[in-house]
């Protein structure tokens, strides 16, 4: 009986003829997987005297960690900010469809909504692992309603809220529960926001700054209280000014607590952010850049009218506007498109582009020990891509969950 069975009866799969993204570099190595985890081949050979049960030729593909989308409002006709009786089937549909974009984990995002919507929707979101059924759910991202009226963007003004005397209790009453919440976006210039940031951070919830008119010192104070993320940098915040760079100034601030990193989301769709702005941000703070789609229900659908929470939006090509206005309202770009556009716009390396959609979001959420890398013992959530960064196959826990159909090509 082969000795590799001494540890586990599960089959060992060896992916050969590939370039693996590991330690920030594409390395010509094989990838070994067992029971949904990435194996250390040295331990397998020398400790277990084991070998592969199955070998798969990757035909010189790039193997990269699965993408993690921490801001996605919906897609394929599903709007996460609409309370429906079959909300779970909507989550299921989106999680299935985004596998083809290389997304293996995501945070369903709700835009500013009435309390009744949060109370109805949040109990229907549960953290779960990915698999053949679709990408894993990491927890909800609540974008609003504690944001600035001046920078509300596509958020409905009548649903915006401020923090009253019992600030954190007010937030709890609005959302109903924080059980499945992973990220909260708020405006740090609001009175009593510091105590809210501290309370959320204490509970392991990531606080993001966005839809805000905060100056730099207000933003720095928020970071000192625990905020770690900026929601879609440049969008829905004060423009950069040399005397007070506002939230954007966090990218080069010298007031960030030692050992802490501020991350920032960017919608790299060629519309929300000019390529020059994308280059400025990336060159100022490359290790903090997190690619997000900010995708809305219209992603994957034909142009026309769709919803974003309480609002009607119009899609025209890759542009999405609140109906009858020129206010941008989320995107219809897919994550793999954002990765390719980011690489093209900045001229960065393939490794850097891929890590902005995998390693960095995992670090932001504090899950880099199991997601966002191909390190030994991490979850075997990975992609096969060609040299142009088009996804050829998606794997979750070492199982193929999507593959590009090449029969019609």
mmCIF file of C-alpha atoms in Angstrom:
data_model
loop_
_atom_site.group_PDB
_atom_site.id
_atom_site.type_symbol
_atom_site.label_atom_id
_atom_site.label_comp_id
_atom_site.label_asym_id
_atom_site.label_seq_id
_atom_site.Cartn_x
_atom_site.Cartn_y
_atom_site.Cartn_z
ATOM 1 C CA UNK A 1 0.000 0.000 0.000
ATOM 2 C CA UNK A 2 1.545 3.391 -0.936
ATOM 3 C CA UNK A 3 2.920 5.208 2.088
ATOM 4 C CA UNK A 4 1.294 8.506 1.126
ATOM 5 C CA UNK A 5 -1.927 7.025 2.517
ATOM 6 C CA UNK A 6 -0.452 7.037 6.028
ATOM 7 C CA UNK A 7 -1.566 10.623 6.545
ATOM 8 C CA UNK A 8 -4.730 10.672 4.492
ATOM 9 C CA UNK A 9 -6.648 8.504 2.055
ATOM 10 C CA UNK A 10 -7.503 11.536 -0.034
ATOM 11 C CA UNK A 11 -5.998 11.615 -3.539
ATOM 12 C CA UNK A 12 -3.030 13.875 -4.239
ATOM 13 C CA UNK A 13 -3.229 15.941 -7.415
ATOM 14 C CA UNK A 14 -0.074 17.315 -9.040
ATOM 15 C CA UNK A 15 -0.475 20.251 -11.440
ATOM 16 C CA UNK A 16 2.517 20.231 -13.793
ATOM 17 C CA UNK A 17 3.920 22.414 -16.577
ATOM 18 C CA UNK A 18 2.799 25.696 -14.983
ATOM 19 C CA UNK A 19 4.092 28.966 -13.547
ATOM 20 C CA UNK A 20 2.888 29.507 -9.986
ATOM 21 C CA UNK A 21 2.491 32.927 -8.367
ATOM 22 C CA UNK A 22 4.282 32.501 -5.061
ATOM 23 C CA UNK A 23 6.317 35.006 -3.007
ATOM 24 C CA UNK A 24 5.427 37.792 -5.453
ATOM 25 C CA UNK A 25 6.974 35.940 -8.405
ATOM 26 C CA UNK A 26 5.891 33.523 -11.110
ATOM 27 C CA UNK A 27 7.880 30.387 -10.388
ATOM 28 C CA UNK A 28 8.197 27.341 -12.600
ATOM 29 C CA UNK A 29 7.104 24.706 -10.101
ATOM 30 C CA UNK A 30 4.430 22.084 -9.751
ATOM 31 C CA UNK A 31 1.405 22.637 -7.515
ATOM 32 C CA UNK A 32 0.395 19.808 -5.200
ATOM 33 C CA UNK A 33 -3.113 19.616 -3.718
ATOM 34 C CA UNK A 34 -4.818 17.298 -1.249
ATOM 35 C CA UNK A 35 -8.120 17.685 0.616
ATOM 36 C CA UNK A 36 -8.610 21.243 -0.591
ATOM 37 C CA UNK A 37 -5.213 22.444 0.663
ATOM 38 C CA UNK A 38 -1.911 23.195 -1.017
ATOM 39 C CA UNK A 39 0.745 20.641 -0.053
ATOM 40 C CA UNK A 40 4.418 21.099 0.636
ATOM 41 C CA UNK A 41 5.986 18.576 -1.778
ATOM 42 C CA UNK A 42 9.141 18.227 0.354
ATOM 43 C CA UNK A 43 7.110 17.020 3.325
ATOM 44 C CA UNK A 44 5.170 14.721 1.020
ATOM 45 C CA UNK A 45 8.339 13.169 -0.464
ATOM 46 C CA UNK A 46 10.565 13.000 2.600
ATOM 47 C CA UNK A 47 8.137 12.615 5.523
ATOM 48 C CA UNK A 48 5.358 10.631 3.896
ATOM 49 C CA UNK A 49 7.346 9.052 1.041
ATOM 50 C CA UNK A 50 4.266 9.911 -1.007
ATOM 51 C CA UNK A 51 3.567 10.656 -4.645
ATOM 52 C CA UNK A 52 0.776 12.009 -6.816
ATOM 53 C CA UNK A 53 -2.328 9.970 -7.565
ATOM 54 C CA UNK A 54 -3.281 12.236 -10.471
ATOM 55 C CA UNK A 55 -1.135 14.457 -12.690
ATOM 56 C CA UNK A 56 -2.640 17.339 -14.675
ATOM 57 C CA UNK A 57 -0.713 19.066 -17.465
ATOM 58 C CA UNK A 58 -1.437 22.819 -17.256
ATOM 59 C CA UNK A 59 0.037 23.503 -20.720
ATOM 60 C CA UNK A 60 2.238 26.354 -19.491
ATOM 61 C CA UNK A 61 -0.617 28.260 -17.824
ATOM 62 C CA UNK A 62 -0.145 30.786 -15.052
ATOM 63 C CA UNK A 63 -1.562 29.534 -11.738
ATOM 64 C CA UNK A 64 -2.604 32.378 -9.431
ATOM 65 C CA UNK A 65 -4.677 32.620 -6.236
ATOM 66 C CA UNK A 66 -8.412 33.057 -6.776
ATOM 67 C CA UNK A 67 -9.666 36.641 -6.934
ATOM 68 C CA UNK A 68 -11.443 38.144 -3.906
ATOM 69 C CA UNK A 69 -14.030 40.893 -4.570
ATOM 70 C CA UNK A 70 -14.746 42.902 -1.421
ATOM 71 C CA UNK A 71 -17.210 45.290 -3.092
ATOM 72 C CA UNK A 72 -19.844 43.830 -5.392
ATOM 73 C CA UNK A 73 -23.437 45.092 -5.281
ATOM 74 C CA UNK A 74 -24.870 42.328 -7.445
ATOM 75 C CA UNK A 75 -24.875 41.182 -11.042
ATOM 76 C CA UNK A 76 -26.834 39.204 -13.655
ATOM 77 C CA UNK A 77 -30.078 40.905 -12.647
ATOM 78 C CA UNK A 78 -29.551 40.345 -8.901
ATOM 79 C CA UNK A 79 -29.368 43.405 -6.626
ATOM 80 C CA UNK A 80 -28.083 42.675 -3.098
ATOM 81 C CA UNK A 81 -29.762 45.857 -1.806
ATOM 82 C CA UNK A 82 -33.270 44.675 -2.715
ATOM 83 C CA UNK A 83 -35.123 42.704 -0.062
ATOM 84 C CA UNK A 84 -36.753 39.703 -1.762
ATOM 85 C CA UNK A 85 -38.103 36.399 -0.500
ATOM 86 C CA UNK A 86 -35.673 34.493 -2.716
ATOM 87 C CA UNK A 87 -32.632 36.586 -1.791
ATOM 88 C CA UNK A 88 -30.573 33.435 -1.184
ATOM 89 C CA UNK A 89 -31.138 32.229 -4.734
ATOM 90 C CA UNK A 90 -29.855 35.618 -5.925
ATOM 91 C CA UNK A 91 -26.643 35.176 -3.911
ATOM 92 C CA UNK A 92 -26.364 31.648 -5.343
ATOM 93 C CA UNK A 93 -26.730 32.889 -8.919
ATOM 94 C CA UNK A 94 -24.101 35.624 -8.577
ATOM 95 C CA UNK A 95 -21.659 33.330 -6.753
ATOM 96 C CA UNK A 96 -22.004 30.776 -9.567
ATOM 97 C CA UNK A 97 -21.641 33.271 -12.414
ATOM 98 C CA UNK A 98 -18.566 35.102 -11.064
ATOM 99 C CA UNK A 99 -16.538 31.882 -11.136
ATOM 100 C CA UNK A 100 -15.932 32.569 -14.830
ATOM 101 C CA UNK A 101 -14.384 35.944 -13.845
ATOM 102 C CA UNK A 102 -11.911 34.188 -11.538
ATOM 103 C CA UNK A 103 -13.647 35.277 -8.314
ATOM 104 C CA UNK A 104 -13.473 32.529 -5.686
ATOM 105 C CA UNK A 105 -14.608 34.607 -2.652
ATOM 106 C CA UNK A 106 -16.617 37.829 -2.296
ATOM 107 C CA UNK A 107 -18.373 40.248 0.036
ATOM 108 C CA UNK A 108 -21.963 40.909 -1.089
ATOM 109 C CA UNK A 109 -22.328 44.684 -0.767
ATOM 110 C CA UNK A 110 -25.407 46.664 0.231
ATOM 111 C CA UNK A 111 -25.637 50.339 -0.647
ATOM 112 C CA UNK A 112 -27.476 52.825 1.599
ATOM 113 C CA UNK A 113 -30.931 51.393 2.317
ATOM 114 C CA UNK A 114 -33.806 51.796 4.804
ATOM 115 C CA UNK A 115 -33.384 49.813 8.068
ATOM 116 C CA UNK A 116 -36.138 47.417 6.935
ATOM 117 C CA UNK A 117 -33.940 46.257 4.033
ATOM 118 C CA UNK A 118 -30.966 45.504 6.310
ATOM 119 C CA UNK A 119 -33.254 43.695 8.762
ATOM 120 C CA UNK A 120 -34.650 41.531 5.970
ATOM 121 C CA UNK A 121 -31.493 40.921 3.924
ATOM 122 C CA UNK A 122 -28.668 40.502 6.455
ATOM 123 C CA UNK A 123 -30.134 37.403 8.168
ATOM 124 C CA UNK A 124 -30.200 35.800 4.706
ATOM 125 C CA UNK A 125 -26.458 36.272 4.153
ATOM 126 C CA UNK A 126 -24.297 33.595 5.687
ATOM 127 C CA UNK A 127 -20.559 33.135 5.524
ATOM 128 C CA UNK A 128 -19.845 29.976 3.551
ATOM 129 C CA UNK A 129 -17.084 28.198 1.697
ATOM 130 C CA UNK A 130 -16.968 28.175 -2.062
ATOM 131 C CA UNK A 131 -17.299 25.082 -4.213
ATOM 132 C CA UNK A 132 -19.004 23.775 -7.339
ATOM 133 C CA UNK A 133 -22.076 25.763 -6.224
ATOM 134 C CA UNK A 134 -20.149 29.055 -6.511
ATOM 135 C CA UNK A 135 -17.679 31.471 -4.937
ATOM 136 C CA UNK A 136 -17.376 31.598 -1.148
ATOM 137 C CA UNK A 137 -19.166 34.318 0.841
ATOM 138 C CA UNK A 138 -16.814 36.129 3.242
ATOM 139 C CA UNK A 139 -19.479 38.345 4.849
ATOM 140 C CA UNK A 140 -21.415 41.463 3.911
ATOM 141 C CA UNK A 141 -19.983 44.877 3.050
ATOM 142 C CA UNK A 142 -22.367 47.605 4.265
ATOM 143 C CA UNK A 143 -21.661 50.785 2.295
ATOM 144 C CA UNK A 144 -23.683 53.432 4.116
ATOM 145 C CA UNK A 145 -26.061 54.796 5.335
ATOM 146 C CA UNK A 146 -23.656 56.675 7.663
ATOM 147 C CA UNK A 147 -22.102 58.708 4.867
ATOM 148 C CA UNK A 148 -21.874 62.315 3.672
ATOM 149 C CA UNK A 149 -24.819 63.958 1.935
ATOM 150 C CA UNK A 150 -22.374 65.983 -0.217
ATOM 151 C CA UNK A 151 -20.648 62.836 -1.480
ATOM 152 C CA UNK A 152 -23.563 60.423 -1.543
ATOM 153 C CA UNK A 153 -22.921 59.479 -5.187
ATOM 154 C CA UNK A 154 -25.570 56.966 -6.225
ATOM 155 C CA UNK A 155 -26.867 56.505 -2.652
ATOM 156 C CA UNK A 156 -30.450 57.685 -1.943
ATOM 157 C CA UNK A 157 -30.379 60.849 0.165
ATOM 158 C CA UNK A 158 -33.588 60.125 2.077
ATOM 159 C CA UNK A 159 -31.978 56.987 3.594
ATOM 160 C CA UNK A 160 -28.775 58.653 4.838
ATOM 161 C CA UNK A 161 -28.231 58.737 8.603
ATOM 162 C CA UNK A 162 -26.005 60.460 11.147
ATOM 163 C CA UNK A 163 -24.767 59.111 14.478
ATOM 164 C CA UNK A 164 -26.917 60.258 17.387
ATOM 165 C CA UNK A 165 -26.112 60.185 21.120
ATOM 166 C CA UNK A 166 -25.810 56.387 21.363
ATOM 167 C CA UNK A 167 -23.844 56.184 18.143
ATOM 168 C CA UNK A 168 -22.987 52.486 18.107
ATOM 169 C CA UNK A 169 -26.446 51.491 19.359
ATOM 170 C CA UNK A 170 -27.882 53.596 16.540
ATOM 171 C CA UNK A 171 -25.791 51.656 14.032
ATOM 172 C CA UNK A 172 -26.894 48.342 15.559
ATOM 173 C CA UNK A 173 -30.530 49.389 15.412
ATOM 174 C CA UNK A 174 -30.145 50.394 11.755
ATOM 175 C CA UNK A 175 -28.489 47.158 10.625
ATOM 176 C CA UNK A 176 -30.293 44.849 13.048
ATOM 177 C CA UNK A 177 -27.310 42.516 13.322
ATOM 178 C CA UNK A 178 -23.586 42.467 12.649
ATOM 179 C CA UNK A 179 -23.290 38.669 12.654
ATOM 180 C CA UNK A 180 -22.346 38.287 8.999
ATOM 181 C CA UNK A 181 -20.827 41.736 8.458
ATOM 182 C CA UNK A 182 -17.216 41.930 7.254
ATOM 183 C CA UNK A 183 -16.831 45.603 6.165
ATOM 184 C CA UNK A 184 -18.653 48.853 7.004
ATOM 185 C CA UNK A 185 -18.065 51.983 4.900
ATOM 186 C CA UNK A 186 -18.702 55.257 6.731
ATOM 187 C CA UNK A 187 -17.739 58.941 6.565
ATOM 188 C CA UNK A 188 -15.150 59.645 9.304
ATOM 189 C CA UNK A 189 -15.948 63.371 9.595
ATOM 190 C CA UNK A 190 -19.299 62.515 11.185
ATOM 191 C CA UNK A 191 -19.594 63.331 14.874
ATOM 192 C CA UNK A 192 -19.084 60.277 17.116
ATOM 193 C CA UNK A 193 -17.611 58.243 14.251
ATOM 194 C CA UNK A 194 -14.464 57.517 16.318
ATOM 195 C CA UNK A 195 -16.353 55.509 18.942
ATOM 196 C CA UNK A 196 -18.201 53.618 16.194
ATOM 197 C CA UNK A 197 -14.926 52.783 14.421
ATOM 198 C CA UNK A 198 -13.451 51.490 17.687
ATOM 199 C CA UNK A 199 -16.512 49.345 18.458
ATOM 200 C CA UNK A 200 -16.613 47.840 14.949
ATOM 201 C CA UNK A 201 -12.869 47.175 14.949
ATOM 202 C CA UNK A 202 -13.149 45.504 18.367
ATOM 203 C CA UNK A 203 -15.604 43.061 16.797
ATOM 204 C CA UNK A 204 -13.209 42.214 13.972
ATOM 205 C CA UNK A 205 -15.157 44.235 11.392
ATOM 206 C CA UNK A 206 -13.106 46.153 8.831
ATOM 207 C CA UNK A 207 -13.939 49.879 8.757
ATOM 208 C CA UNK A 208 -13.619 51.631 5.417
ATOM 209 C CA UNK A 209 -13.660 55.375 4.780
ATOM 210 C CA UNK A 210 -15.750 56.569 1.871
ATOM 211 C CA UNK A 211 -18.543 58.776 0.536
ATOM 212 C CA UNK A 212 -16.943 61.478 2.616
ATOM 213 C CA UNK A 213 -15.771 65.098 2.744
ATOM 214 C CA UNK A 214 -13.166 64.298 5.431
ATOM 215 C CA UNK A 215 -9.933 66.280 5.537
ATOM 216 C CA UNK A 216 -6.633 64.462 6.033
ATOM 217 C CA UNK A 217 -6.464 64.876 9.825
ATOM 218 C CA UNK A 218 -10.002 63.447 10.194
ATOM 219 C CA UNK A 219 -9.009 60.512 7.994
ATOM 220 C CA UNK A 220 -5.792 59.967 9.977
ATOM 221 C CA UNK A 221 -7.730 60.037 13.240
ATOM 222 C CA UNK A 222 -10.084 57.373 11.855
ATOM 223 C CA UNK A 223 -7.099 55.182 10.974
ATOM 224 C CA UNK A 224 -5.639 55.677 14.457
ATOM 225 C CA UNK A 225 -8.963 54.400 15.839
ATOM 226 C CA UNK A 226 -8.826 51.299 13.642
ATOM 227 C CA UNK A 227 -10.024 52.077 10.094
ATOM 228 C CA UNK A 228 -7.952 50.147 7.511
ATOM 229 C CA UNK A 229 -9.611 50.652 4.115
ATOM 230 C CA UNK A 230 -10.693 53.384 1.698
ATOM 231 C CA UNK A 231 -13.796 52.714 -0.400
ATOM 232 C CA UNK A 232 -13.210 53.277 -4.152
ATOM 233 C CA UNK A 233 -10.384 55.825 -3.905
ATOM 234 C CA UNK A 234 -11.017 59.159 -5.693
ATOM 235 C CA UNK A 235 -14.723 58.373 -6.170
ATOM 236 C CA UNK A 236 -17.176 60.063 -3.761
ATOM 237 C CA UNK A 237 -14.550 61.992 -1.778
ATOM 238 C CA UNK A 238 -12.938 65.421 -1.890
ATOM 239 C CA UNK A 239 -10.518 65.762 -4.795
ATOM 240 C CA UNK A 240 -6.813 65.872 -3.948
ATOM 241 C CA UNK A 241 -5.668 69.367 -2.912
ATOM 242 C CA UNK A 242 -2.014 70.105 -2.212
ATOM 243 C CA UNK A 243 -2.699 71.926 1.097
ATOM 244 C CA UNK A 244 -5.133 69.323 2.383
ATOM 245 C CA UNK A 245 -5.100 66.123 0.326
ATOM 246 C CA UNK A 246 -8.124 64.694 2.190
ATOM 247 C CA UNK A 247 -8.621 60.917 2.379
ATOM 248 C CA UNK A 248 -6.329 60.483 -0.654
ATOM 249 C CA UNK A 249 -3.485 61.762 1.554
ATOM 250 C CA UNK A 250 -3.623 58.550 3.622
ATOM 251 C CA UNK A 251 -1.631 56.862 0.843
ATOM 252 C CA UNK A 252 1.510 58.756 1.881
ATOM 253 C CA UNK A 253 0.597 59.836 5.436
ATOM 254 C CA UNK A 254 3.268 59.646 8.148
ATOM 255 C CA UNK A 255 0.581 59.388 10.844
ATOM 256 C CA UNK A 256 -0.327 55.735 10.198
ATOM 257 C CA UNK A 257 0.312 53.646 13.363
ATOM 258 C CA UNK A 258 3.464 51.516 13.187
ATOM 259 C CA UNK A 259 2.930 48.086 11.708
ATOM 260 C CA UNK A 260 -0.397 49.052 10.135
ATOM 261 C CA UNK A 261 -1.192 49.331 6.453
ATOM 262 C CA UNK A 262 -4.016 51.309 4.900
ATOM 263 C CA UNK A 263 -5.594 49.584 1.915
ATOM 264 C CA UNK A 264 -7.654 51.299 -0.754
ATOM 265 C CA UNK A 265 -10.158 49.992 -3.273
ATOM 266 C CA UNK A 266 -9.979 50.983 -6.931
ATOM 267 C CA UNK A 267 -12.518 50.427 -9.675
ATOM 268 C CA UNK A 268 -10.140 49.755 -12.555
ATOM 269 C CA UNK A 269 -12.714 49.812 -15.354
ATOM 270 C CA UNK A 270 -11.354 52.730 -17.395
ATOM 271 C CA UNK A 271 -14.383 54.852 -16.448
ATOM 272 C CA UNK A 272 -14.453 55.446 -12.685
ATOM 273 C CA UNK A 273 -10.780 56.391 -12.524
ATOM 274 C CA UNK A 274 -8.624 57.943 -15.221
ATOM 275 C CA UNK A 275 -5.600 55.720 -15.976
ATOM 276 C CA UNK A 276 -3.312 58.576 -14.834
ATOM 277 C CA UNK A 277 -5.049 58.639 -11.413
ATOM 278 C CA UNK A 278 -4.711 54.861 -11.203
ATOM 279 C CA UNK A 279 -0.980 55.195 -11.916
ATOM 280 C CA UNK A 280 -0.548 57.949 -9.298
ATOM 281 C CA UNK A 281 -2.235 55.864 -6.586
ATOM 282 C CA UNK A 282 -0.364 52.705 -7.507
ATOM 283 C CA UNK A 283 3.033 54.398 -7.540
ATOM 284 C CA UNK A 284 2.332 56.203 -4.253
ATOM 285 C CA UNK A 285 1.249 53.083 -2.325
ATOM 286 C CA UNK A 286 1.475 49.871 -4.384
ATOM 287 C CA UNK A 287 1.074 47.454 -1.445
ATOM 288 C CA UNK A 288 -2.297 48.908 -0.448
ATOM 289 C CA UNK A 289 -4.122 48.691 -3.773
ATOM 290 C CA UNK A 290 -7.179 46.387 -3.786
ATOM 291 C CA UNK A 291 -9.065 45.929 -7.041
ATOM 292 C CA UNK A 292 -12.863 45.931 -6.614
ATOM 293 C CA UNK A 293 -15.569 45.695 -9.275
ATOM 294 C CA UNK A 294 -18.290 47.706 -7.461
ATOM 295 C CA UNK A 295 -20.459 45.728 -9.874
ATOM 296 C CA UNK A 296 -24.215 46.301 -9.953
ATOM 297 C CA UNK A 297 -27.171 44.140 -11.003
ATOM 298 C CA UNK A 298 -26.607 45.108 -14.648
ATOM 299 C CA UNK A 299 -23.223 43.349 -14.838
ATOM 300 C CA UNK A 300 -23.560 40.563 -17.367
ATOM 301 C CA UNK A 301 -26.793 41.976 -18.788
ATOM 302 C CA UNK A 302 -27.636 43.994 -21.898
ATOM 303 C CA UNK A 303 -27.608 47.826 -21.747
ATOM 304 C CA UNK A 304 -30.806 49.420 -20.446
ATOM 305 C CA UNK A 305 -32.475 50.160 -17.122
ATOM 306 C CA UNK A 306 -31.605 48.209 -13.988
ATOM 307 C CA UNK A 307 -31.615 48.828 -10.230
ATOM 308 C CA UNK A 308 -29.122 49.727 -7.526
ATOM 309 C CA UNK A 309 -30.993 49.448 -4.245
ATOM 310 C CA UNK A 310 -33.610 52.208 -4.139
ATOM 311 C CA UNK A 311 -32.479 53.800 -7.429
ATOM 312 C CA UNK A 312 -32.975 53.139 -11.133
ATOM 313 C CA UNK A 313 -29.774 53.090 -13.176
ATOM 314 C CA UNK A 314 -29.123 53.213 -16.896
ATOM 315 C CA UNK A 315 -26.352 51.230 -18.548
ATOM 316 C CA UNK A 316 -24.772 52.555 -21.698
ATOM 317 C CA UNK A 317 -21.765 50.475 -22.713
ATOM 318 C CA UNK A 318 -19.504 50.350 -19.654
ATOM 319 C CA UNK A 319 -21.058 53.562 -18.263
ATOM 320 C CA UNK A 320 -23.706 53.273 -15.546
ATOM 321 C CA UNK A 321 -25.630 56.326 -14.377
ATOM 322 C CA UNK A 322 -28.485 57.094 -12.016
ATOM 323 C CA UNK A 323 -31.377 57.347 -14.485
ATOM 324 C CA UNK A 324 -31.743 60.840 -15.947
ATOM 325 C CA UNK A 325 -28.417 62.095 -14.484
ATOM 326 C CA UNK A 326 -24.680 61.831 -15.119
ATOM 327 C CA UNK A 327 -24.005 60.443 -11.617
ATOM 328 C CA UNK A 328 -21.925 57.264 -11.901
ATOM 329 C CA UNK A 329 -23.526 54.339 -10.095
ATOM 330 C CA UNK A 330 -21.303 51.327 -9.702
ATOM 331 C CA UNK A 331 -19.791 49.423 -12.587
ATOM 332 C CA UNK A 332 -20.560 46.552 -14.923
ATOM 333 C CA UNK A 333 -16.908 45.520 -15.248
ATOM 334 C CA UNK A 334 -15.892 42.012 -14.253
ATOM 335 C CA UNK A 335 -12.929 41.326 -11.960
ATOM 336 C CA UNK A 336 -10.765 39.744 -14.661
ATOM 337 C CA UNK A 337 -11.389 42.817 -16.867
ATOM 338 C CA UNK A 338 -10.309 45.074 -13.978
ATOM 339 C CA UNK A 339 -7.086 43.074 -13.509
ATOM 340 C CA UNK A 340 -6.215 43.327 -17.220
ATOM 341 C CA UNK A 341 -7.037 47.051 -17.355
ATOM 342 C CA UNK A 342 -4.965 47.709 -14.227
ATOM 343 C CA UNK A 343 -1.937 45.985 -15.718
ATOM 344 C CA UNK A 344 -2.336 47.787 -19.032
ATOM 345 C CA UNK A 345 -2.898 51.221 -17.452
ATOM 346 C CA UNK A 346 -0.021 51.063 -14.964
ATOM 347 C CA UNK A 347 2.467 48.901 -16.860
ATOM 348 C CA UNK A 348 2.899 46.885 -13.669
ATOM 349 C CA UNK A 349 4.048 43.275 -13.653
ATOM 350 C CA UNK A 350 1.654 40.369 -14.105
ATOM 351 C CA UNK A 351 2.405 39.378 -10.498
ATOM 352 C CA UNK A 352 1.459 42.839 -9.175
ATOM 353 C CA UNK A 353 -1.809 42.901 -11.135
ATOM 354 C CA UNK A 354 -2.820 39.456 -9.885
ATOM 355 C CA UNK A 355 -1.918 40.222 -6.246
ATOM 356 C CA UNK A 356 -4.071 43.377 -6.262
ATOM 357 C CA UNK A 357 -7.105 41.103 -6.740
ATOM 358 C CA UNK A 358 -6.003 38.266 -4.445
ATOM 359 C CA UNK A 359 -3.254 38.837 -1.859
ATOM 360 C CA UNK A 360 -4.166 42.435 -0.987
ATOM 361 C CA UNK A 361 -7.894 41.865 -0.334
ATOM 362 C CA UNK A 362 -6.969 38.800 1.739
ATOM 363 C CA UNK A 363 -4.515 40.904 3.789
ATOM 364 C CA UNK A 364 -7.155 43.604 4.221
ATOM 365 C CA UNK A 365 -9.569 41.054 5.712
ATOM 366 C CA UNK A 366 -6.845 39.311 7.742
ATOM 367 C CA UNK A 367 -7.347 35.961 5.966
ATOM 368 C CA UNK A 368 -4.026 35.791 4.093
ATOM 369 C CA UNK A 369 -3.057 32.653 6.044
ATOM 370 C CA UNK A 370 -5.699 30.732 4.082
ATOM 371 C CA UNK A 371 -6.744 32.821 1.039
ATOM 372 C CA UNK A 372 -5.010 35.069 -1.477
ATOM 373 C CA UNK A 373 -1.758 33.094 -1.712
ATOM 374 C CA UNK A 374 -0.588 29.703 -2.911
ATOM 375 C CA UNK A 375 1.487 29.111 0.221
ATOM 376 C CA UNK A 376 1.626 25.605 1.693
ATOM 377 C CA UNK A 377 -1.434 24.696 3.804
ATOM 378 C CA UNK A 378 -3.525 27.546 2.348
ATOM 379 C CA UNK A 379 -6.872 26.868 0.647
ATOM 380 C CA UNK A 380 -6.456 25.528 -2.884
ATOM 381 C CA UNK A 381 -8.538 28.312 -4.470
ATOM 382 C CA UNK A 382 -6.723 29.183 -7.682
ATOM 383 C CA UNK A 383 -7.000 30.105 -11.335
ATOM 384 C CA UNK A 384 -5.374 29.008 -14.532
ATOM 385 C CA UNK A 385 -4.744 32.011 -16.792
ATOM 386 C CA UNK A 386 -3.036 32.577 -20.109
ATOM 387 C CA UNK A 387 -0.287 35.154 -20.601
ATOM 388 C CA UNK A 388 -2.877 37.845 -21.441
ATOM 389 C CA UNK A 389 -4.540 37.191 -18.035
ATOM 390 C CA UNK A 390 -7.706 35.653 -19.419
ATOM 391 C CA UNK A 391 -9.101 33.039 -17.022
ATOM 392 C CA UNK A 392 -9.035 29.525 -18.451
ATOM 393 C CA UNK A 393 -10.187 27.590 -15.385
ATOM 394 C CA UNK A 394 -11.229 28.258 -11.787
ATOM 395 C CA UNK A 395 -10.560 25.881 -8.889
ATOM 396 C CA UNK A 396 -11.969 26.007 -5.359
ATOM 397 C CA UNK A 397 -10.586 23.678 -2.673
ATOM 398 C CA UNK A 398 -8.618 21.960 -5.433
ATOM 399 C CA UNK A 399 -11.706 21.071 -7.484
ATOM 400 C CA UNK A 400 -12.371 22.503 -10.930
ATOM 401 C CA UNK A 401 -15.549 24.616 -10.698
ATOM 402 C CA UNK A 402 -15.384 26.391 -14.073
ATOM 403 C CA UNK A 403 -13.499 25.964 -17.338
ATOM 404 C CA UNK A 404 -13.445 28.035 -20.505
ATOM 405 C CA UNK A 405 -15.341 26.195 -23.220
ATOM 406 C CA UNK A 406 -12.938 26.025 -26.147
ATOM 407 C CA UNK A 407 -15.072 23.772 -28.324
ATOM 408 C CA UNK A 408 -16.571 26.699 -30.230
ATOM 409 C CA UNK A 409 -13.234 28.436 -30.821
#
